[in-house]
Coordinates of C-alpha atoms and ligand atoms in Angstrom, one line a residue:
M799 CA 101.8 -41.9 -27.3
Q800 CA 99.5 -40.7 -30.1
I801 CA 99.3 -36.9 -30.1
E802 CA 96.1 -35.3 -31.2
T803 CA 95.9 -31.8 -32.5
I804 CA 92.4 -30.3 -31.8
T805 CA 91.1 -27.3 -33.7
T806 CA 89.9 -24.5 -31.5
Q807 CA 88.5 -21.0 -31.5
A808 CA 90.3 -18.2 -29.7
Y809 CA 88.7 -16.4 -26.7
S810 CA 89.3 -12.7 -26.4
D811 CA 89.3 -12.5 -22.6
Q812 CA 92.2 -14.7 -21.5
N813 CA 94.3 -11.9 -20.0
P814 CA 95.8 -13.0 -16.7
G815 CA 95.3 -10.5 -13.8
T816 CA 97.0 -9.9 -10.5
S817 CA 97.3 -13.7 -9.9
G818 CA 96.6 -15.8 -13.0
L819 CA 93.4 -16.2 -15.0
R820 CA 90.3 -16.1 -13.0
K821 CA 86.8 -16.6 -14.4
K822 CA 83.5 -18.1 -13.5
V823 CA 83.5 -21.9 -13.6
K824 CA 80.9 -21.7 -16.4
V825 CA 83.4 -19.7 -18.5
F826 CA 86.1 -22.3 -18.0
Q827 CA 83.6 -25.0 -19.0
Q828 CA 83.1 -23.6 -22.5
A829 CA 84.5 -25.7 -25.2
G830 CA 88.3 -25.4 -25.4
Y831 CA 88.5 -22.6 -22.9
L832 CA 90.8 -24.2 -20.3
E833 CA 92.6 -26.1 -23.1
N834 CA 93.3 -22.8 -25.0
F835 CA 94.8 -21.1 -22.0
V836 CA 96.9 -24.1 -21.0
Q837 CA 98.2 -24.5 -24.6
S838 CA 98.9 -20.8 -24.7
I839 CA 101.1 -21.2 -21.6
F840 CA 102.9 -24.3 -23.0
S841 CA 103.4 -22.7 -26.4
S842 CA 104.9 -19.6 -24.9
L843 CA 107.4 -21.6 -22.9
E844 CA 110.6 -23.1 -24.3
D845 CA 112.9 -26.0 -23.6
F846 CA 110.8 -28.1 -21.3
S847 CA 110.9 -31.4 -23.3
G848 CA 111.2 -34.3 -20.9
K849 CA 111.1 -32.0 -17.8
T850 CA 108.9 -32.0 -14.8
L851 CA 105.8 -29.9 -14.1
V852 CA 104.1 -29.6 -10.7
L853 CA 100.3 -29.7 -10.7
G854 CA 97.7 -29.2 -8.0
G855 CA 95.0 -26.9 -6.8
D856 CA 92.9 -25.7 -3.8
G857 CA 90.3 -28.4 -4.4
R858 CA 87.6 -26.2 -5.5
Y859 CA 84.8 -27.3 -7.9
F860 CA 86.3 -28.2 -11.4
N861 CA 89.7 -29.0 -9.9
R862 CA 89.7 -32.7 -10.7
T863 CA 88.2 -32.2 -14.2
A864 CA 90.8 -29.6 -15.0
I865 CA 93.7 -31.7 -13.7
Q866 CA 92.8 -34.7 -16.0
I867 CA 92.6 -32.4 -19.0
I868 CA 96.0 -30.8 -18.1
I869 CA 97.7 -34.1 -17.5
K870 CA 97.0 -35.2 -21.1
M871 CA 98.0 -31.9 -22.5
A872 CA 101.2 -31.9 -20.6
A873 CA 102.0 -35.3 -21.9
A874 CA 101.1 -34.3 -25.5
N875 CA 103.2 -31.2 -25.3
G876 CA 106.3 -33.1 -24.3
F877 CA 106.7 -32.8 -20.5
G878 CA 108.4 -35.9 -19.1
E879 CA 106.9 -36.0 -15.7
L880 CA 104.1 -34.6 -13.6
I881 CA 104.2 -34.2 -9.8
I882 CA 100.7 -33.9 -8.5
G883 CA 99.4 -33.5 -5.0
Q884 CA 97.2 -36.4 -3.8
S885 CA 93.5 -35.8 -4.7
G886 CA 94.7 -33.0 -6.9
L887 CA 95.4 -30.8 -3.8
L888 CA 98.4 -28.5 -3.3
S889 CA 98.3 -25.2 -1.4
T890 CA 99.9 -22.4 -3.3
P891 CA 103.0 -22.1 -1.0
A892 CA 103.4 -25.9 -1.0
A893 CA 103.3 -25.9 -4.8
S894 CA 106.0 -23.2 -4.8
H895 CA 108.1 -25.3 -2.4
I896 CA 107.7 -28.5 -4.4
I897 CA 108.7 -26.8 -7.7
R898 CA 111.9 -25.6 -5.9
K899 CA 112.7 -28.7 -4.0
Y900 CA 112.3 -31.1 -7.0
H901 CA 113.9 -28.6 -9.4
A902 CA 110.8 -28.7 -11.6
F903 CA 110.5 -26.7 -14.8
G904 CA 107.4 -25.0 -13.4
G905 CA 104.0 -25.6 -12.1
L906 CA 100.3 -25.0 -12.7
V907 CA 98.3 -24.0 -9.6
L908 CA 94.5 -24.3 -10.0
S909 CA 92.9 -21.8 -7.7
A910 CA 90.8 -18.6 -7.6
S911 CA 92.3 -18.1 -4.1
H912 CA 89.9 -16.2 -1.8
N913 CA 87.1 -16.1 -4.4
P914 CA 84.1 -18.4 -3.7
G915 CA 83.9 -21.8 -5.4
G916 CA 81.2 -24.0 -6.8
P917 CA 79.4 -24.6 -10.2
D918 CA 78.3 -20.9 -10.3
E919 CA 81.4 -19.4 -8.7
D920 CA 85.0 -19.0 -9.6
F921 CA 87.9 -21.0 -10.9
G922 CA 91.4 -20.0 -11.8
I923 CA 94.8 -21.1 -13.2
K924 CA 98.2 -19.7 -12.6
Y925 CA 101.6 -20.6 -14.0
N926 CA 104.6 -20.6 -11.7
V927 CA 108.2 -20.6 -13.0
S928 CA 111.2 -22.6 -11.9
N929 CA 112.0 -20.4 -8.9
G930 CA 108.6 -21.4 -7.6
G931 CA 107.0 -18.0 -8.0
P932 CA 104.2 -16.6 -10.2
A933 CA 105.2 -16.1 -13.8
P934 CA 106.5 -12.5 -14.4
E935 CA 104.5 -10.0 -16.5
K936 CA 106.5 -10.7 -19.6
D937 CA 105.4 -14.3 -19.5
T938 CA 101.7 -13.6 -18.6
Q939 CA 101.6 -11.1 -21.5
A940 CA 103.0 -13.8 -23.8
F941 CA 100.3 -16.2 -22.7
Y942 CA 97.6 -13.7 -23.4
Q943 CA 99.1 -12.8 -26.8
Y944 CA 99.2 -16.4 -27.8
S945 CA 95.6 -17.0 -26.7
Q946 CA 94.4 -14.2 -29.0
S947 CA 95.3 -16.2 -32.1
I948 CA 95.3 -19.8 -31.0
S949 CA 93.9 -22.2 -33.5
S950 CA 94.6 -25.6 -32.1
Y951 CA 95.8 -27.4 -28.9
K952 CA 97.6 -30.7 -28.3
T953 CA 96.3 -33.5 -26.3
T954 CA 96.3 -37.3 -26.2
H955 CA 94.1 -40.2 -25.1
F956 CA 94.8 -42.3 -22.1
A957 CA 92.9 -43.5 -19.0
D958 CA 92.3 -40.9 -16.3
V959 CA 95.0 -40.9 -13.7
D960 CA 94.2 -42.1 -10.2
L961 CA 94.8 -39.0 -8.2
D962 CA 93.9 -40.5 -4.8
N963 CA 96.7 -43.0 -4.3
I964 CA 100.3 -41.9 -3.6
G965 CA 102.8 -43.5 -6.0
I966 CA 104.1 -43.6 -9.5
Q967 CA 102.0 -44.3 -12.6
Y968 CA 103.1 -44.4 -16.2
R969 CA 101.3 -43.7 -19.5
G970 CA 103.9 -44.9 -22.0
D971 CA 107.1 -43.1 -20.9
F972 CA 105.2 -40.3 -19.3
K973 CA 105.6 -40.5 -15.5
I974 CA 103.0 -39.3 -13.1
T975 CA 104.0 -39.1 -9.4
I976 CA 101.3 -38.5 -6.9
I977 CA 102.8 -37.1 -3.7
D978 CA 101.5 -36.4 -0.2
P979 CA 100.7 -32.6 -0.5
V980 CA 101.7 -31.9 3.1
T981 CA 104.9 -33.7 3.9
D982 CA 107.5 -31.6 2.1
Y983 CA 105.9 -28.4 3.2
A984 CA 105.7 -29.5 6.9
E985 CA 109.4 -30.4 6.8
L986 CA 110.2 -27.0 5.4
M987 CA 108.3 -25.3 8.3
Q988 CA 110.1 -27.5 10.8
S989 CA 113.4 -26.2 9.3
I990 CA 112.4 -22.6 9.8
F991 CA 110.8 -22.4 13.2
D992 CA 111.6 -23.7 16.7
F993 CA 109.2 -26.6 16.8
P994 CA 110.3 -27.9 20.2
L995 CA 109.6 -24.5 21.7
L996 CA 106.2 -24.3 20.0
K997 CA 105.3 -27.8 21.2
Q998 CA 106.3 -26.9 24.7
S999 CA 104.3 -23.6 24.7
I1000 CA 101.2 -25.4 23.4
S1001 CA 101.4 -28.4 25.7
S1002 CA 102.0 -26.2 28.7
G1003 CA 98.9 -24.2 27.9
Y1004 CA 100.8 -21.0 27.5
I1005 CA 99.5 -20.7 24.0
T1006 CA 95.9 -21.7 23.2
L1007 CA 95.1 -21.4 19.5
L1008 CA 92.2 -21.4 17.1
F1009 CA 92.8 -21.8 13.3
D1010 CA 90.1 -21.3 10.8
A1011 CA 90.9 -23.3 7.6
M1012 CA 87.7 -21.8 6.0
S1013 CA 86.8 -25.2 4.5
A1014 CA 89.7 -24.7 2.1
I1015 CA 93.1 -26.1 1.4
T1016 CA 94.9 -25.4 4.7
G1017 CA 92.8 -27.9 6.7
P1018 CA 95.1 -30.9 6.0
Y1019 CA 98.2 -28.7 6.4
A1020 CA 97.1 -27.2 9.7
K1021 CA 96.0 -30.6 11.0
R1022 CA 99.4 -32.2 10.3
I1023 CA 101.5 -29.3 11.6
L1024 CA 99.5 -27.8 14.4
V1025 CA 97.8 -30.9 15.7
D1026 CA 100.0 -33.9 14.8
M1027 CA 103.4 -32.2 15.0
L1028 CA 102.9 -29.5 17.6
G1029 CA 100.3 -31.1 19.8
A1030 CA 97.4 -28.6 19.6
P1031 CA 94.0 -30.2 20.3
E1032 CA 92.0 -31.3 17.3
A1033 CA 89.3 -28.8 18.1
S1034 CA 91.8 -25.9 17.6
I1035 CA 91.1 -26.2 13.9
I1036 CA 87.7 -25.2 12.6
N1037 CA 86.3 -25.7 9.1
A1038 CA 89.2 -28.2 8.6
V1039 CA 87.8 -30.3 5.7
P1040 CA 88.4 -28.8 2.3
L1041 CA 85.1 -28.6 0.4
E1042 CA 84.5 -27.9 -3.3
D1043 CA 82.4 -24.9 -2.5
F1044 CA 84.1 -23.9 0.7
G1045 CA 80.8 -24.5 2.5
G1046 CA 79.2 -21.7 0.4
H1047 CA 81.5 -19.1 1.9
H1048 CA 84.2 -16.7 0.7
P1049 CA 87.4 -18.4 1.8
D1050 CA 88.8 -15.0 2.5
P1051 CA 90.5 -14.5 5.9
N1052 CA 89.3 -11.2 7.2
L1053 CA 87.0 -10.2 10.0
A1054 CA 84.0 -10.1 7.7
H1055 CA 84.4 -13.6 6.2
A1056 CA 86.1 -15.5 9.1
H1057 CA 83.3 -14.5 11.4
E1058 CA 83.2 -17.6 13.6
L1059 CA 86.9 -17.0 14.4
A1060 CA 86.3 -13.3 14.9
E1061 CA 83.5 -13.9 17.3
R1062 CA 85.5 -16.3 19.4
M1063 CA 88.6 -14.1 19.4
F1064 CA 86.6 -11.2 20.8
S1065 CA 84.7 -13.3 23.3
A1066 CA 85.4 -13.4 27.1
D1067 CA 87.1 -16.8 26.9
A1068 CA 89.1 -16.2 23.7
P1069 CA 92.2 -18.3 23.0
T1070 CA 95.6 -16.4 23.1
F1071 CA 96.0 -16.7 19.3
G1072 CA 93.7 -17.0 16.4
A1073 CA 94.3 -17.2 12.6
A1074 CA 92.8 -18.0 9.3
S1075 CA 93.9 -18.7 5.8
D1076 CA 92.3 -18.5 2.4
G1077 CA 91.2 -20.8 -0.4
D1078 CA 94.7 -21.7 -1.6
G1079 CA 96.6 -21.2 1.7
D1080 CA 98.7 -18.2 0.8
R1081 CA 96.9 -15.6 2.9
N1082 CA 96.7 -15.2 6.6
M1083 CA 94.8 -13.3 9.2
I1084 CA 96.4 -12.9 12.6
T1085 CA 94.4 -12.1 15.7
G1086 CA 95.0 -12.4 19.5
S1087 CA 92.6 -12.3 22.3
Q1088 CA 90.6 -9.1 21.7
I1089 CA 92.8 -7.8 19.0
F1090 CA 93.1 -8.0 15.2
V1091 CA 96.5 -7.4 13.6
T1092 CA 96.4 -5.5 10.3
P1093 CA 98.5 -7.3 7.7
S1094 CA 100.6 -4.2 7.2
D1095 CA 101.4 -4.1 11.0
S1096 CA 102.0 -7.9 10.9
L1097 CA 104.7 -7.4 8.3
A1098 CA 106.3 -4.6 10.2
I1099 CA 106.2 -6.6 13.5
M1100 CA 107.7 -9.7 11.7
A1101 CA 110.5 -7.5 10.3
A1102 CA 111.3 -5.9 13.7
N1103 CA 111.4 -9.3 15.4
A1104 CA 112.7 -11.6 12.7
T1105 CA 116.0 -12.5 14.4
L1106 CA 114.0 -14.3 17.1
I1107 CA 113.1 -16.9 14.5
P1108 CA 115.8 -19.6 13.9
A1109 CA 115.8 -19.2 10.1
Y1110 CA 116.2 -15.5 10.2
A1111 CA 118.5 -15.3 13.3
K1112 CA 121.3 -13.8 11.2
G1113 CA 119.2 -10.9 10.1
L1114 CA 117.3 -9.8 7.0
S1115 CA 118.9 -8.6 3.8
G1116 CA 116.0 -6.3 3.1
V1117 CA 112.2 -6.0 3.1
A1118 CA 109.6 -5.2 0.5
R1119 CA 105.9 -4.3 0.5
S1120 CA 103.3 -3.8 -2.2
M1121 CA 102.6 -0.1 -2.8
P1122 CA 99.2 0.1 -1.1
T1123 CA 100.6 -1.7 2.0
S1124 CA 101.1 0.8 4.9
Q1125 CA 104.4 2.3 5.5
A1126 CA 104.8 0.6 8.9
V1127 CA 107.5 -1.7 7.6
D1128 CA 109.4 1.2 6.1
R1129 CA 109.8 2.6 9.7
V1130 CA 111.3 -0.7 10.8
A1131 CA 113.6 -0.8 7.8
A1132 CA 114.8 2.7 8.5
Q1133 CA 115.6 2.0 12.1
F1134 CA 117.4 -1.3 11.3
Q1135 CA 119.1 0.3 8.2
L1136 CA 117.6 -2.3 5.9
P1137 CA 116.8 -1.7 2.2
C1138 CA 113.1 -1.4 1.7
Y1139 CA 111.4 -1.8 -1.7
E1140 CA 107.9 -0.8 -2.9
T1141 CA 106.4 -3.0 -5.6
P1142 CA 103.1 -3.1 -7.4
T1143 CA 100.3 -5.2 -6.1
G1144 CA 100.8 -9.0 -6.7
W1145 CA 103.4 -11.5 -5.5
K1146 CA 105.0 -11.8 -8.9
F1147 CA 106.9 -8.5 -8.3
F1148 CA 108.7 -9.9 -5.2
G1149 CA 110.3 -12.8 -7.1
N1150 CA 113.3 -11.0 -8.6
L1151 CA 114.1 -9.3 -5.3
L1152 CA 114.0 -12.6 -3.4
D1153 CA 116.1 -14.4 -6.1
A1154 CA 118.7 -11.6 -6.0
E1155 CA 118.7 -11.8 -2.2
K1156 CA 117.9 -8.2 -1.9
I1157 CA 115.1 -9.0 0.5
T1158 CA 114.2 -11.7 3.0
L1159 CA 110.7 -10.7 4.1
C1160 CA 107.9 -9.2 2.1
G1161 CA 104.2 -8.6 2.3
E1162 CA 101.0 -7.1 1.2
E1163 CA 98.1 -5.4 2.9
S1164 CA 95.8 -8.0 1.5
F1165 CA 96.6 -10.6 4.2
G1166 CA 99.8 -11.8 2.5
T1167 CA 103.2 -12.2 4.1
G1168 CA 106.1 -14.4 3.1
S1169 CA 109.9 -14.8 3.0
N1170 CA 112.7 -16.3 0.9
H1171 CA 111.7 -19.8 1.9
V1172 CA 109.3 -20.0 -1.1
R1173 CA 108.3 -17.6 -3.8
E1174 CA 104.6 -17.2 -2.8
K1175 CA 103.0 -15.6 0.2
D1176 CA 102.4 -18.2 2.8
G1177 CA 99.5 -18.4 5.3
L1178 CA 100.6 -21.1 7.7
W1179 CA 104.2 -19.8 7.6
A1180 CA 102.8 -16.5 9.0
V1181 CA 100.8 -18.4 11.6
L1182 CA 103.9 -20.3 12.7
F1183 CA 106.0 -17.1 12.7
W1184 CA 103.6 -15.4 15.1
L1185 CA 103.4 -18.5 17.3
N1186 CA 107.1 -18.6 17.4
L1187 CA 107.3 -14.9 18.4
I1188 CA 104.7 -15.3 21.1
A1189 CA 106.5 -18.3 22.5
Q1190 CA 109.9 -16.6 22.3
K1191 CA 108.9 -13.2 23.7
R1192 CA 106.4 -14.6 26.2
Q1193 CA 104.1 -11.8 25.3
S1194 CA 100.5 -11.7 24.2
V1195 CA 99.6 -10.6 20.7
A1196 CA 98.1 -7.4 22.1
D1197 CA 101.3 -6.6 24.0
I1198 CA 103.5 -7.3 21.0
V1199 CA 101.4 -5.0 18.8
H1200 CA 101.1 -2.2 21.4
E1201 CA 104.8 -2.3 22.2
H1202 CA 105.6 -2.1 18.5
W1203 CA 103.4 1.0 18.1
Q1204 CA 105.1 2.6 21.0
K1205 CA 108.5 2.1 19.4
F1206 CA 107.6 3.0 15.9
G1207 CA 104.3 4.8 16.0
R1208 CA 101.1 3.4 14.5
D1209 CA 100.1 3.6 10.8
I1210 CA 96.3 3.5 11.2
Y1211 CA 95.2 1.7 8.1
S1212 CA 92.1 0.5 6.3
R1213 CA 91.0 -0.7 2.8
H1214 CA 87.5 -0.1 1.4
D1215 CA 86.3 -2.3 -1.4
Y1216 CA 83.5 -1.5 -3.8
E1217 CA 82.8 -4.7 -5.6
A1218 CA 81.0 -5.4 -8.9
V1219 CA 81.0 -1.8 -10.0
E1220 CA 80.1 -1.5 -13.7
T1221 CA 83.4 -1.6 -15.6
P1222 CA 82.9 1.6 -17.7
I1223 CA 82.0 3.5 -14.5
A1224 CA 85.0 2.2 -12.7
N1225 CA 87.3 3.1 -15.6
A1226 CA 85.8 6.6 -15.8
M1227 CA 86.5 7.0 -12.1
I1228 CA 90.2 6.1 -12.5
E1229 CA 90.4 8.4 -15.6
H1230 CA 88.9 11.2 -13.5
L1231 CA 91.5 10.6 -10.8
R1232 CA 94.2 10.6 -13.4
E1233 CA 93.1 14.1 -14.5
L1234 CA 92.8 15.3 -10.9
I1235 CA 96.3 14.3 -9.7
A1236 CA 98.0 16.9 -11.9
E1237 CA 96.4 19.7 -10.0
L1238 CA 96.4 18.3 -6.5
P1239 CA 100.0 18.8 -5.2
G1240 CA 100.2 21.8 -2.9
K1241 CA 96.4 22.0 -2.3
A1242 CA 95.2 22.0 1.3
F1243 CA 92.1 20.1 2.5
G1244 CA 91.7 21.0 6.2
E1245 CA 94.7 19.6 7.9
Y1246 CA 95.6 17.6 4.9
V1247 CA 98.0 19.2 2.4
V1248 CA 98.8 17.2 -0.7
S1249 CA 102.5 16.7 -1.1
Y1250 CA 102.4 14.4 -4.1
A1251 CA 99.9 12.8 -6.4
D1252 CA 100.9 10.3 -9.1
E1253 CA 100.2 7.1 -10.8
F1254 CA 102.5 4.4 -9.5
C1255 CA 105.0 3.1 -12.1
Y1256 CA 107.5 0.4 -11.0
E1257 CA 110.9 -0.2 -12.4
D1258 CA 112.3 -3.6 -11.3
S1259 CA 115.8 -3.0 -9.9
V1260 CA 116.9 -6.5 -11.0
D1261 CA 115.8 -6.8 -14.6
G1262 CA 114.9 -3.2 -15.4
S1263 CA 111.4 -4.2 -16.5
I1264 CA 108.7 -1.4 -16.1
S1265 CA 105.2 -1.8 -15.0
K1266 CA 102.9 1.2 -15.5
N1267 CA 99.5 2.2 -14.2
Q1268 CA 99.8 0.4 -10.8
G1269 CA 97.5 2.6 -8.8
I1270 CA 96.8 6.3 -8.1
R1271 CA 98.7 7.6 -5.0
I1272 CA 98.0 10.8 -3.1
G1273 CA 100.4 11.6 -0.3
F1274 CA 99.9 14.3 2.3
A1275 CA 102.5 16.5 4.2
N1276 CA 101.6 14.8 7.5
G1277 CA 102.6 11.4 6.2
S1278 CA 99.0 10.2 5.4
R1279 CA 98.3 8.6 2.2
M1280 CA 95.5 7.3 0.0
V1281 CA 95.6 4.9 -2.9
F1282 CA 93.0 4.0 -5.5
R1283 CA 93.3 1.0 -7.8
L1284 CA 91.1 -1.5 -9.6
S1285 CA 91.3 -5.1 -8.6
G1286 CA 92.9 -7.6 -11.0
T1287 CA 91.4 -10.7 -9.4
G1288 CA 87.6 -10.2 -9.6
T1289 CA 85.3 -11.9 -12.0
V1290 CA 82.3 -9.7 -12.0
G1291 CA 82.5 -6.1 -13.2
A1292 CA 85.2 -4.1 -11.5
T1293 CA 86.2 -3.7 -7.9
L1294 CA 87.5 -0.4 -6.7
R1295 CA 89.9 -0.6 -3.8
I1296 CA 90.6 2.5 -1.7
Y1297 CA 93.5 2.2 0.7
L1298 CA 93.7 4.8 3.5
E1299 CA 96.5 5.4 6.0
R1300 CA 97.4 7.9 8.6
F1301 CA 100.4 8.0 10.8
E1302 CA 100.0 8.5 14.6
A1303 CA 103.1 9.0 16.6
D1304 CA 101.3 9.8 19.9
A1305 CA 100.9 6.6 22.0
S1306 CA 97.9 8.0 23.8
Q1307 CA 96.1 8.0 20.5
H1308 CA 97.0 4.5 19.5
N1309 CA 93.9 2.7 20.6
Q1310 CA 91.5 4.5 18.2
D1311 CA 89.1 2.7 16.0
A1312 CA 90.6 2.9 12.5
Q1313 CA 87.4 4.0 10.8
V1314 CA 87.0 6.8 13.2
A1315 CA 90.6 7.9 13.0
L1316 CA 90.5 7.8 9.2
A1317 CA 87.1 9.6 8.9
D1318 CA 88.5 12.8 7.3
L1319 CA 90.5 10.8 4.8
I1320 CA 87.5 8.7 3.9
T1321 CA 85.5 11.9 3.2
L1322 CA 88.4 13.2 1.1
A1323 CA 88.7 10.0 -0.9
E1324 CA 85.0 10.3 -1.8
Q1325 CA 85.5 13.9 -2.8
F1326 CA 88.4 12.8 -5.1
C1327 CA 86.9 9.8 -6.8
E1328 CA 83.2 10.6 -6.5
I1329 CA 82.1 7.1 -5.9
K1330 CA 78.7 8.0 -4.4
K1331 CA 77.9 10.4 -7.2
R1332 CA 79.1 8.0 -9.9
T1333 CA 77.7 4.7 -8.6
G1334 CA 75.1 5.6 -6.1
R1335 CA 76.9 3.4 -3.6
T1336 CA 76.9 4.8 -0.1
E1337 CA 79.3 2.4 1.5
P1338 CA 81.9 -0.2 0.6
N1339 CA 81.0 -3.9 0.4
V1340 CA 84.0 -4.9 2.5
I1341 CA 86.1 -3.0 4.9
T1342 CA 89.4 -4.5 6.0
Ligands
LIG1475 C1 94.4 -9.1 -4.6 C2 95.2 -8.4 -3.6 C3 96.7 -8.6 -3.9 C4 97.0 -10.1 -4.0 C5 96.1 -10.8 -5.0 C6 96.3 -12.2 -5.1 O1 94.6 -8.5 -5.9 O2 94.9 -7.0 -3.5 O3 97.5 -8.0 -2.9 O4 98.3 -10.3 -4.4 O5 94.7 -10.5 -4.7 O6 96.0 -12.8 -3.8 P1 93.7 -7.4 -6.6 O7 94.2 -7.2 -7.9 O8 92.3 -8.0 -6.6 O9 93.7 -6.3 -5.7 V1 95.4 -14.4 -3.7 O10 95.5 -14.9 -2.2 O11 93.8 -14.0 -4.3 O12 96.1 -15.2 -4.9
LIG1476 CO1 95.3 -16.9 -2.1

């Protein structure tokens, strides 16, 4: 194989965020842009000569082009083999599983997750290490560092690889294996959950379900698992065909974006269970007839009931949540005497805890839950978890949630997002909060007395690494909390996220609307960060 060294110009903006490098497709299409970042990854890694790399994406616009470029660069940089999902498709959790199962050196996942796709929308690339999880911060920082002074990248010439037919192809000694993207993952799910029970519950009509694949990657996975293996009718999956532009929608599973599902779940003849997943298949939204389960509650309910699931029957070693996720799971952990960890936003922080077997389950308020079965959050896994719970407990989603609140109390929760704020204004707002927190503790605002205010700094209990500036937290004496942070996944300006939570022990108050119950906190949050004053915005773009 003849290796070519191509001269290139460094780009200053290749700093990976919460989950890989995300930019507009047009940015990725600039000369050498993708190549620079891929070379920065390869050049920052060591000892992969002859080893295997997994490659696939969520099928969005530019996926196939990027894959052909990466194949040649991987060959030129000395990898021995590539494992690629058929048609270039792999969901994020499936990629994680395949890296682990085939003992690959690592993997490249091409996705901008829940961000929209298409020629004028977003693309992304993320490197996962040999445990199947997102590269830790020390690696992503190394990639960025390298990209700042890159002057050339390595590639080679050979005919484009046929991505659509399963099988092995060679270019010289370089081996390319195209695999079915679903089979390994479906087998893994079968090993975790009680498939015979699920099948029986679906065929008997006890469970009727609706899954919205949002024209994204989980269509083929849901079809194989829910329809072919578990016998659900074909019509139970909507938007099942992955499209390069996700049909022009945001493949973001929440009540705002999965509106067709939301409408049906709150209609008179709603199915018993409804769910959706995101662009790359790692997020999940759980609903039941007339009820939406917040992701924070979902994590707590999973933790409280995990022993009903075959794979977790022996119990959990511990649980973890990202810092802005509600404290609902902490209450479960306290009752079951389980260790409970609080990590910064982003799945990469769970990897060490999972590898060290300190935790079995973990999750984020942003519609992400997962376990030690892979090293990514996993949308369909969460769906199957809930189906297994419903089938095992013989209870509706609403009953499961209400019973949980009765036992543990309810952490009324909401997140308000202000998208595309001008970056300097957003930074000034955070700076203002930083100054404010020093003087807040002890101050009373109506019934809310500030008990602490700080900027979250995380020390990893496994490797001792420290991650600073992970969000501003303000905690109140009555257990309520608000968190402010800027998104690390957006591609336009800055997105301010405000996370609000209030604990309600009194069961007679559990059925309140979250926005109403949180109204005082919402007003206080505005008072603290001055978003109206500073941006002129009167309300958030998205409320979840
Ligand atoms: C968001 C979520 C975070 C999640 C990340 C990646 O990050 O808040 O919890 O891990 O997206 O999810 P940020 O920095 O924008 O708040 V995915 O499904 O977009 O890979
Ligand atoms: Co995602």
